[in-house]
Coordinates of C-alpha atoms and ligand atoms in Angstrom, one line a residue:
M1 CA 258.4 -29.2 -44.6
S2 CA 254.8 -28.0 -45.8
D3 CA 251.6 -27.8 -44.0
S4 CA 250.4 -31.1 -45.3
M5 CA 253.5 -32.9 -44.0
T6 CA 253.6 -35.3 -41.0
V7 CA 256.2 -35.1 -38.3
N8 CA 257.1 -38.6 -37.1
I9 CA 257.9 -38.8 -33.3
G10 CA 259.7 -41.8 -31.7
I11 CA 259.6 -42.2 -27.9
C12 CA 262.6 -44.0 -26.1
G13 CA 261.4 -44.9 -22.8
L14 CA 257.8 -45.5 -21.6
G15 CA 257.8 -45.3 -18.0
T16 CA 256.4 -42.6 -15.9
V17 CA 257.2 -39.8 -18.4
G18 CA 257.1 -41.6 -21.7
Q19 CA 253.5 -42.9 -21.0
G20 CA 252.4 -39.5 -20.0
V21 CA 253.7 -38.1 -23.2
W22 CA 252.0 -40.7 -25.1
K23 CA 248.8 -40.3 -23.3
H24 CA 248.4 -36.5 -23.6
L25 CA 249.8 -36.3 -27.0
T26 CA 247.4 -38.9 -28.1
A27 CA 244.5 -37.1 -26.3
N28 CA 245.2 -33.6 -27.4
R29 CA 246.7 -34.3 -30.8
A30 CA 243.9 -32.4 -32.8
D31 CA 244.3 -29.2 -30.9
L32 CA 248.1 -29.4 -31.0
E33 CA 248.3 -30.1 -34.8
R34 CA 246.0 -26.9 -35.3
R35 CA 248.4 -25.0 -33.2
V36 CA 251.7 -26.1 -34.8
G37 CA 250.3 -26.6 -38.2
V38 CA 251.7 -30.2 -38.9
K39 CA 250.2 -33.5 -38.3
L40 CA 252.1 -35.3 -35.2
N41 CA 252.5 -39.1 -35.7
L42 CA 253.7 -41.2 -32.5
A43 CA 255.6 -43.4 -34.9
R44 CA 257.5 -45.7 -32.6
A45 CA 258.4 -46.4 -29.0
A46 CA 261.2 -48.1 -27.2
V47 CA 261.1 -50.1 -23.9
R48 CA 263.3 -52.4 -21.9
D49 CA 260.8 -55.0 -21.4
L50 CA 258.4 -55.7 -24.3
R51 CA 256.1 -57.8 -22.0
K52 CA 255.4 -55.2 -19.3
T53 CA 251.7 -54.2 -18.9
R54 CA 251.4 -50.5 -19.6
A55 CA 248.7 -48.0 -18.7
V56 CA 248.8 -46.6 -22.3
K57 CA 247.8 -48.8 -25.2
I58 CA 250.2 -49.0 -28.0
P59 CA 250.1 -51.3 -31.1
A60 CA 252.8 -54.0 -30.6
A61 CA 254.1 -53.3 -34.1
K62 CA 255.0 -49.7 -33.0
L63 CA 257.0 -51.2 -29.8
T64 CA 260.7 -52.3 -29.9
D65 CA 263.3 -53.0 -27.3
D66 CA 265.9 -51.2 -29.4
S67 CA 266.3 -47.5 -28.9
F68 CA 268.7 -47.4 -31.9
S69 CA 266.4 -48.7 -34.2
I70 CA 264.4 -45.4 -33.5
A71 CA 267.5 -43.2 -33.1
N72 CA 268.7 -44.5 -36.6
D73 CA 265.3 -44.5 -38.3
P74 CA 265.3 -41.9 -41.2
S75 CA 261.7 -41.5 -41.0
I76 CA 261.6 -40.4 -37.5
H77 CA 262.2 -36.5 -37.2
I78 CA 262.1 -36.2 -33.2
V79 CA 263.3 -38.7 -30.8
C80 CA 262.3 -38.2 -27.1
E81 CA 264.9 -39.6 -24.6
L82 CA 263.1 -40.5 -21.5
I83 CA 264.8 -43.5 -20.5
G84 CA 267.0 -41.8 -17.8
G85 CA 270.5 -42.7 -16.8
T86 CA 273.6 -41.5 -18.6
K87 CA 275.0 -44.2 -20.6
L88 CA 272.3 -45.7 -22.9
A89 CA 270.6 -42.4 -22.8
R90 CA 273.9 -40.6 -24.1
E91 CA 274.4 -43.1 -27.2
V92 CA 271.0 -42.8 -28.1
T93 CA 270.9 -39.0 -28.1
L94 CA 274.2 -38.6 -29.8
T95 CA 273.1 -41.1 -32.5
A96 CA 269.9 -39.2 -33.3
L97 CA 271.7 -36.0 -33.4
R98 CA 274.4 -37.3 -35.5
H99 CA 271.5 -37.8 -38.1
G100 CA 270.6 -34.2 -37.9
K101 CA 267.3 -35.1 -35.8
I102 CA 265.8 -33.1 -33.0
V103 CA 266.2 -34.7 -29.6
V104 CA 263.7 -33.8 -26.7
S105 CA 265.1 -34.9 -23.4
A106 CA 264.0 -34.6 -19.7
N107 CA 267.4 -36.1 -18.4
K108 CA 269.1 -33.4 -16.3
A109 CA 271.9 -35.9 -15.1
L110 CA 272.7 -36.6 -18.8
I111 CA 272.6 -32.8 -19.6
C112 CA 274.6 -32.0 -16.6
E113 CA 277.4 -34.6 -17.2
H114 CA 277.4 -34.5 -21.2
G115 CA 275.8 -31.2 -22.1
A116 CA 278.7 -29.8 -23.9
E117 CA 279.1 -32.8 -26.1
I118 CA 275.5 -33.1 -26.9
I119 CA 275.1 -29.3 -27.8
S120 CA 278.2 -29.4 -29.9
T121 CA 277.0 -32.6 -31.8
A122 CA 273.5 -31.1 -32.5
R123 CA 275.4 -28.1 -33.8
K124 CA 278.0 -30.0 -36.1
H125 CA 275.3 -32.2 -37.6
G126 CA 272.5 -29.6 -37.9
G127 CA 270.1 -31.1 -35.2
H128 CA 268.9 -29.5 -32.0
F129 CA 268.6 -30.5 -28.5
F130 CA 265.5 -29.5 -26.3
F131 CA 265.2 -29.9 -22.8
E132 CA 262.2 -28.0 -21.0
A133 CA 261.3 -31.0 -19.0
S134 CA 264.8 -31.4 -17.3
V135 CA 264.2 -28.7 -14.8
A136 CA 261.5 -27.9 -12.5
G137 CA 258.8 -30.3 -14.2
G138 CA 255.9 -28.5 -15.7
I139 CA 257.2 -25.0 -15.0
P140 CA 258.6 -23.6 -18.5
I141 CA 261.8 -22.2 -16.8
I142 CA 264.0 -23.0 -19.5
K143 CA 261.9 -20.9 -21.8
A144 CA 261.6 -18.2 -19.4
I145 CA 265.3 -17.8 -19.0
R146 CA 266.5 -18.5 -22.7
E147 CA 263.7 -16.4 -24.4
G148 CA 261.3 -14.4 -22.0
L149 CA 264.3 -12.9 -20.0
V150 CA 266.9 -12.7 -23.0
A151 CA 267.5 -9.1 -22.2
N152 CA 269.0 -9.9 -18.8
H153 CA 272.3 -10.7 -16.7
F154 CA 271.4 -12.7 -13.9
P155 CA 272.8 -11.9 -10.4
R156 CA 270.7 -14.5 -8.6
I157 CA 268.6 -17.5 -9.5
Y158 CA 267.3 -19.6 -6.6
G159 CA 264.6 -22.1 -5.8
I160 CA 263.2 -25.5 -5.3
L161 CA 263.9 -27.7 -8.3
N162 CA 263.4 -31.3 -6.7
G163 CA 259.8 -32.2 -6.3
T164 CA 260.6 -35.3 -4.1
C165 CA 262.4 -33.5 -1.7
N166 CA 260.0 -30.9 -1.3
Y167 CA 257.2 -33.5 -0.8
I168 CA 259.4 -35.2 1.9
L169 CA 260.1 -32.1 3.8
T170 CA 256.7 -30.7 3.7
Q171 CA 255.2 -34.1 5.0
M172 CA 257.7 -34.1 7.7
E173 CA 257.0 -30.6 8.6
D174 CA 253.1 -30.7 8.5
Q175 CA 252.3 -34.4 9.3
D176 CA 255.6 -35.3 11.3
A177 CA 255.5 -38.1 9.1
P178 CA 258.5 -40.5 9.1
Y179 CA 261.1 -40.1 6.4
A180 CA 261.0 -43.4 5.1
D181 CA 257.1 -43.8 4.7
V182 CA 257.2 -40.5 2.8
L183 CA 260.1 -41.3 0.6
A184 CA 258.1 -44.5 -0.3
E185 CA 255.1 -42.5 -1.2
A186 CA 257.0 -40.1 -3.2
K187 CA 258.0 -43.2 -5.5
R188 CA 254.9 -44.6 -5.6
L189 CA 253.8 -41.2 -7.1
G190 CA 256.3 -41.5 -9.7
Y191 CA 258.1 -38.3 -8.4
A192 CA 261.4 -40.0 -7.5
E193 CA 264.3 -40.9 -9.7
A194 CA 264.9 -44.7 -10.3
D195 CA 268.0 -44.1 -8.0
E196 CA 266.3 -42.4 -4.9
S197 CA 269.8 -41.1 -3.7
L198 CA 269.9 -38.5 -6.6
D199 CA 266.8 -36.9 -5.1
V200 CA 267.4 -37.0 -1.4
D201 CA 271.2 -36.3 -1.5
G202 CA 270.8 -33.3 -3.7
W203 CA 272.4 -34.6 -6.9
D204 CA 269.1 -34.1 -8.9
T205 CA 268.9 -30.8 -7.7
A206 CA 272.5 -30.0 -8.7
H207 CA 272.1 -31.5 -12.2
K208 CA 269.2 -29.1 -12.7
A209 CA 271.2 -26.1 -11.1
A210 CA 274.1 -26.9 -13.7
V211 CA 271.6 -26.6 -16.5
L212 CA 270.1 -23.3 -15.3
A213 CA 273.5 -22.1 -14.6
W214 CA 274.8 -22.8 -18.1
L215 CA 271.5 -21.1 -19.8
A216 CA 272.0 -18.0 -17.6
H217 CA 275.9 -17.8 -17.6
G218 CA 277.2 -19.9 -20.5
R219 CA 279.4 -21.9 -18.5
W220 CA 279.1 -25.8 -17.5
V221 CA 279.5 -26.3 -13.7
K222 CA 280.1 -29.9 -12.9
T223 CA 278.7 -31.3 -9.5
D224 CA 282.1 -31.6 -7.9
Q225 CA 282.5 -28.0 -8.2
M226 CA 279.4 -27.2 -6.3
I227 CA 278.5 -27.5 -2.7
V228 CA 275.9 -30.4 -2.9
E229 CA 274.1 -31.2 0.5
G230 CA 271.0 -33.3 0.9
I231 CA 268.0 -33.5 3.2
S232 CA 268.7 -36.8 4.8
R233 CA 270.2 -35.4 8.3
I234 CA 267.2 -33.0 8.6
T235 CA 265.1 -34.1 11.8
P236 CA 261.7 -32.8 13.0
A237 CA 263.7 -31.0 15.7
D238 CA 265.2 -28.8 13.0
F239 CA 261.7 -27.8 11.7
K240 CA 260.8 -27.0 15.2
N241 CA 264.0 -24.8 15.8
A242 CA 263.4 -23.2 12.4
S243 CA 260.0 -22.2 13.3
V244 CA 261.0 -20.8 16.7
L245 CA 263.3 -18.7 14.8
G246 CA 261.0 -17.5 12.3
Y247 CA 262.0 -19.8 9.3
G248 CA 260.8 -22.7 7.1
I249 CA 263.5 -25.3 5.5
K250 CA 263.8 -25.9 2.0
L251 CA 266.2 -27.6 -0.3
L252 CA 267.4 -25.1 -2.8
A253 CA 269.5 -24.5 -5.7
V254 CA 271.3 -21.2 -5.4
I255 CA 273.2 -19.7 -8.4
T256 CA 274.8 -16.3 -7.8
R257 CA 276.8 -14.3 -10.0
D258 CA 279.1 -11.5 -8.8
F259 CA 279.8 -9.4 -11.9
K260 CA 282.2 -7.1 -10.2
R261 CA 284.5 -10.0 -9.4
D262 CA 283.2 -12.0 -12.3
E263 CA 282.6 -14.9 -10.2
L264 CA 279.8 -17.6 -10.4
S265 CA 278.8 -19.8 -7.5
V266 CA 276.3 -22.7 -7.9
R267 CA 275.3 -24.6 -4.6
V268 CA 272.6 -26.9 -3.3
H269 CA 271.8 -27.2 0.1
P270 CA 268.9 -27.3 2.9
T271 CA 268.1 -23.6 3.5
L272 CA 266.3 -21.6 6.2
L273 CA 263.9 -19.4 4.5
P274 CA 262.0 -16.7 6.4
E275 CA 258.4 -17.7 6.8
G276 CA 257.3 -14.7 4.9
N277 CA 259.4 -15.6 1.7
V278 CA 256.9 -17.1 -1.0
I279 CA 259.1 -19.9 -1.7
A280 CA 259.0 -21.0 2.0
N281 CA 255.4 -21.6 1.5
V282 CA 255.8 -23.9 -1.7
S283 CA 254.8 -27.2 -0.6
G284 CA 254.4 -30.8 -1.5
V285 CA 255.6 -31.8 -5.3
F286 CA 255.7 -28.2 -6.2
N287 CA 258.8 -26.3 -7.3
A288 CA 259.5 -22.8 -7.4
V289 CA 262.1 -20.6 -9.1
S290 CA 263.1 -16.9 -8.3
V291 CA 265.0 -15.3 -11.2
T292 CA 266.5 -12.0 -10.6
G293 CA 267.5 -10.1 -13.9
D294 CA 269.4 -6.8 -14.1
V295 CA 266.7 -5.2 -16.4
V296 CA 263.4 -7.2 -15.3
G297 CA 264.0 -7.2 -11.5
T298 CA 262.9 -10.4 -9.8
T299 CA 260.4 -13.0 -11.2
L300 CA 258.9 -15.9 -9.7
Y301 CA 257.7 -19.2 -11.3
S302 CA 255.7 -21.9 -9.6
G303 CA 254.1 -25.2 -10.4
R304 CA 254.2 -29.1 -10.1
G305 CA 258.0 -30.2 -10.4
A306 CA 257.6 -33.8 -10.8
G307 CA 255.2 -36.4 -11.8
Q308 CA 253.7 -37.8 -15.1
D309 CA 251.4 -34.9 -16.3
A310 CA 253.4 -32.1 -15.3
T311 CA 256.6 -33.5 -16.8
A312 CA 254.6 -34.7 -20.1
S313 CA 253.4 -30.9 -20.5
A314 CA 257.0 -29.9 -20.8
V315 CA 258.1 -32.7 -23.0
I316 CA 255.3 -31.9 -25.5
S317 CA 255.9 -28.3 -25.4
D318 CA 259.4 -29.3 -26.8
I319 CA 257.8 -31.5 -29.2
A320 CA 255.6 -28.6 -30.3
D321 CA 258.6 -26.2 -30.6
A322 CA 260.6 -29.1 -32.5
A323 CA 257.8 -29.5 -35.0
S324 CA 257.3 -25.8 -35.6
L325 CA 261.0 -25.6 -36.2
L326 CA 260.9 -28.5 -38.7
K327 CA 257.9 -26.7 -40.4
H328 CA 259.8 -23.3 -40.5
G329 CA 263.0 -24.4 -41.4
K330 CA 266.0 -26.3 -39.6
G331 CA 269.1 -24.5 -38.8
A332 CA 267.4 -21.6 -37.1
H333 CA 269.4 -20.2 -34.4
L334 CA 267.7 -20.9 -31.0
L335 CA 267.9 -18.0 -28.4
G336 CA 270.1 -18.6 -25.5
E337 CA 272.2 -21.5 -27.0
A338 CA 275.5 -20.3 -25.6
D339 CA 278.5 -19.3 -27.8
E340 CA 281.3 -21.2 -26.4
S341 CA 283.8 -18.8 -27.9
V342 CA 282.7 -16.1 -25.3
P343 CA 284.8 -16.1 -22.3
T344 CA 282.8 -16.7 -19.2
C345 CA 283.2 -16.1 -15.5
R346 CA 285.3 -18.2 -12.9
L347 CA 284.0 -20.1 -10.0
A348 CA 283.9 -18.1 -6.7
P349 CA 286.3 -19.5 -4.1
P350 CA 284.8 -20.5 -0.7
E351 CA 285.7 -17.4 1.0
N352 CA 283.6 -15.5 -1.3
I353 CA 280.3 -17.5 -0.8
R354 CA 278.9 -15.7 2.0
C355 CA 275.6 -16.2 4.1
R356 CA 274.6 -16.8 7.7
Y357 CA 274.4 -20.3 9.3
Y358 CA 272.3 -22.6 11.6
L359 CA 274.3 -25.0 13.4
R360 CA 272.8 -27.9 15.5
L361 CA 275.3 -29.5 17.8
T362 CA 274.7 -32.7 20.2
V363 CA 277.1 -31.9 23.0
K364 CA 277.8 -33.3 26.7
D365 CA 275.5 -31.2 29.0
E366 CA 278.5 -29.9 31.3
P367 CA 280.1 -26.8 32.3
G368 CA 282.3 -25.0 29.8
V369 CA 280.9 -26.7 26.6
L370 CA 279.3 -23.7 25.1
A371 CA 282.7 -21.6 25.8
R372 CA 284.6 -24.2 23.8
V373 CA 282.1 -24.2 21.0
A374 CA 282.3 -20.4 21.0
S375 CA 286.0 -20.2 21.4
V376 CA 286.3 -22.4 18.2
M377 CA 283.9 -19.9 16.2
A378 CA 285.8 -16.9 17.5
R379 CA 288.9 -18.5 16.1
H380 CA 287.7 -18.3 12.7
R381 CA 286.0 -14.9 13.2
I382 CA 282.3 -16.4 13.2
S383 CA 280.1 -14.3 15.3
I384 CA 277.3 -15.9 16.9
A385 CA 273.6 -14.2 16.5
S386 CA 271.7 -16.5 18.7
V387 CA 271.8 -19.6 21.0
I388 CA 269.1 -21.9 22.0
Q389 CA 269.6 -25.0 24.2
N390 CA 267.3 -28.0 24.1
P391 CA 267.1 -31.5 25.9
S392 CA 268.6 -34.0 23.7
E393 CA 267.2 -37.7 23.1
Y394 CA 270.6 -38.8 24.7
S395 CA 271.0 -38.9 28.4
G396 CA 273.7 -36.5 29.6
A397 CA 273.6 -34.7 26.3
A398 CA 272.0 -31.4 25.1
S399 CA 271.1 -29.9 21.7
L400 CA 272.7 -26.5 21.0
V401 CA 271.2 -24.6 18.0
L402 CA 273.4 -21.6 17.1
T403 CA 272.7 -19.1 14.2
T404 CA 275.6 -16.7 13.1
H405 CA 276.0 -13.5 11.7
E406 CA 277.4 -13.4 8.0
S407 CA 280.4 -15.3 7.5
N408 CA 281.7 -17.6 4.6
E409 CA 282.2 -21.2 3.5
R410 CA 286.0 -21.3 4.1
A411 CA 285.6 -20.1 7.7
M412 CA 282.5 -22.3 8.2
Q413 CA 284.0 -25.5 7.1
R414 CA 287.2 -25.0 9.1
T415 CA 285.1 -24.2 12.0
L416 CA 282.9 -27.5 11.4
R417 CA 286.3 -29.7 11.2
Q418 CA 287.3 -28.2 14.7
L419 CA 284.1 -28.6 16.3
K420 CA 283.8 -32.4 15.2
A421 CA 287.2 -32.8 16.8
L422 CA 285.9 -31.5 20.4
G423 CA 285.5 -34.3 22.9
S424 CA 282.4 -32.5 24.1
V425 CA 280.7 -32.9 20.6
L426 CA 279.1 -36.1 20.5
E427 CA 277.7 -36.2 16.8
D428 CA 278.5 -34.7 13.4
P429 CA 277.1 -31.0 13.4
V430 CA 274.1 -30.3 11.4
L431 CA 274.8 -27.2 9.4
L432 CA 272.0 -25.3 7.3
R433 CA 272.4 -22.0 5.4
I434 CA 270.2 -19.3 6.1
G435 CA 268.6 -17.7 3.0
D436 CA 268.4 -13.9 3.2
F437 CA 267.5 -13.5 -0.5
E438 CA 265.1 -10.4 -0.4
Ligands
NAP1 P1 261.1 -44.6 -15.7 O1 259.6 -44.7 -15.1 O2 262.0 -45.5 -14.7 O3 261.1 -45.0 -17.1 C1 262.1 -45.4 -17.9 C2 261.9 -46.0 -19.1 O4 262.9 -46.3 -19.9 C3 261.1 -47.4 -18.9 O5 259.8 -47.3 -19.8 C4 262.1 -48.4 -19.3 O6 261.5 -49.5 -19.9 C5 262.9 -47.6 -20.4 N1 264.2 -48.4 -20.5 C6 265.2 -48.4 -19.6 N2 266.0 -49.1 -20.1 C7 266.2 -49.1 -21.1 C8 266.5 -49.8 -22.4 N3 267.7 -50.4 -22.2 N4 266.1 -49.7 -23.7 C9 264.8 -49.3 -23.8 N5 264.2 -48.6 -22.9 C10 264.8 -48.8 -21.6 O7 261.7 -43.1 -15.5 P2 260.7 -41.7 -15.6 O8 260.5 -41.3 -14.2 O9 259.7 -41.8 -16.8 O10 262.0 -40.8 -16.0 C11 262.4 -40.7 -17.4 C12 263.4 -39.6 -17.5 O11 262.8 -38.3 -17.1 C13 264.8 -39.5 -16.4 O12 265.8 -38.9 -17.2 C14 264.1 -38.5 -15.3 O13 265.1 -38.0 -14.8 C15 263.5 -37.6 -16.1 N6 262.3 -36.8 -15.4 C16 261.5 -37.7 -14.6 C17 260.4 -36.9 -14.1 C18 259.3 -37.6 -13.2 O14 258.5 -37.0 -12.6 N7 259.4 -38.9 -13.2 C19 260.4 -35.5 -14.0 C20 261.0 -34.7 -14.9 C21 262.4 -35.5 -15.6 P3 260.6 -50.5 -19.2 O15 259.3 -49.9 -18.9 O16 260.4 -51.7 -20.0 O17 261.3 -50.9 -17.9
HSE2 N1 262.9 -36.7 -9.4 C1 262.6 -35.5 -9.8 C2 262.1 -34.6 -8.8 C3 261.8 -35.8 -11.1 O1 261.4 -35.1 -7.8 O2 262.2 -33.4 -8.9 C4 261.6 -34.2 -11.6 O3 262.8 -33.9 -12.3

């Protein structure tokens, strides 16, 4: 493709992200074309409902309700899949890749579930799949890992990967705002997924963790191979307890690789982070990722993790890379595209996933209860580090907050099962991990 040629772009999905891409690509087209060295033509867009009023003005002739007409169109070079979900999005993506096109996607659920199939289809047909917007919104974390840090192995990557959850946790902590009101506001601001449980139950973070784990370690980890816990059981009392203990609470993805054992662990859970940890102080819709490499040491990235403009920035960066690839020759090997023939690590068993824990129990306020709880923990060799007893909202009950010394997931899950079975424990325990990362 020569300098005078035009790259035709089709956008499938014109919701929060698609409209942001259309708006900013239109506004910044001249600068982008100068930087990339080709003409960028927003050729067509697909939506579900052609009659819907949209914030961006698009000529009716460019709009369709048939995404496949874009994926199959021989004149389109780059297809942006911004529909969401995993069914239609998968079909559209695979169709475009089978034609040797470049697909740009923000769809982490799709990549987590079908990444291996998508990458191998792209390879087989000479297309490419770009996905910068799928993790951490506007932060160029994919580029950082696959290009900037290519010299490294990664013993630990952790961070906040879901803007909606961080927005909710921040508002609950700072404003004492009710959970449901804050979630509604996150939806209005365009942060939340169409199915909000993907955000609050931790699945969206897990999808993103799977993408980062694949990039860093060359292995696809399914969500049922991870610990995935969301934020819906965290209460204002947990923020108060955490603060007394010197911590904040964040929903984190934690990806660790033990190179001696050759084991990988990917998990998502609300985590107590020491108040001095930079990531404990990242608030609102912002995400933050700490990447530790064996060569570089620890690096830190922060920025808006969701919303129209931040996500559009990442999609447009992929469009620019795709246009540049078209200009300089397809088929170029992209750094960080894992070679599946290389054997990779196994998953860490629960006994090798270790940390300290915070446990909140609602118990009967009567003699011997603390001793019974301590006895269950001792049976599994879990050593208690601190105990706080607070009044409970229920009469005749107390709230016990325990922290432990380092233990492991197998011992802790067995302990939880036995604690739940005690007659003096009145509710399912709330378990949070303590993140001693520095
Ligand atoms: P959204 O606002 O719900 O937009 C989805 C778009 O897809 C809408 O324009 C919808 O059309 C269109 N669509 C749905 N079904 C379709 C069909 N059958 N045929 C053609 N078009 C169809 O979603 P979004 O927030 O922009 O998210 C899009 C993707 O980006 C998702 O994978 C999401 O996970 C990801 N993402 C979102 C964010 C964010 O902050 N929102 C950030 C990073 C990544 P109508 O408009 O006609 O209904
Ligand atoms: N719902 C996602 C979030 C969008 O809140 O982080 C960005 O991927």
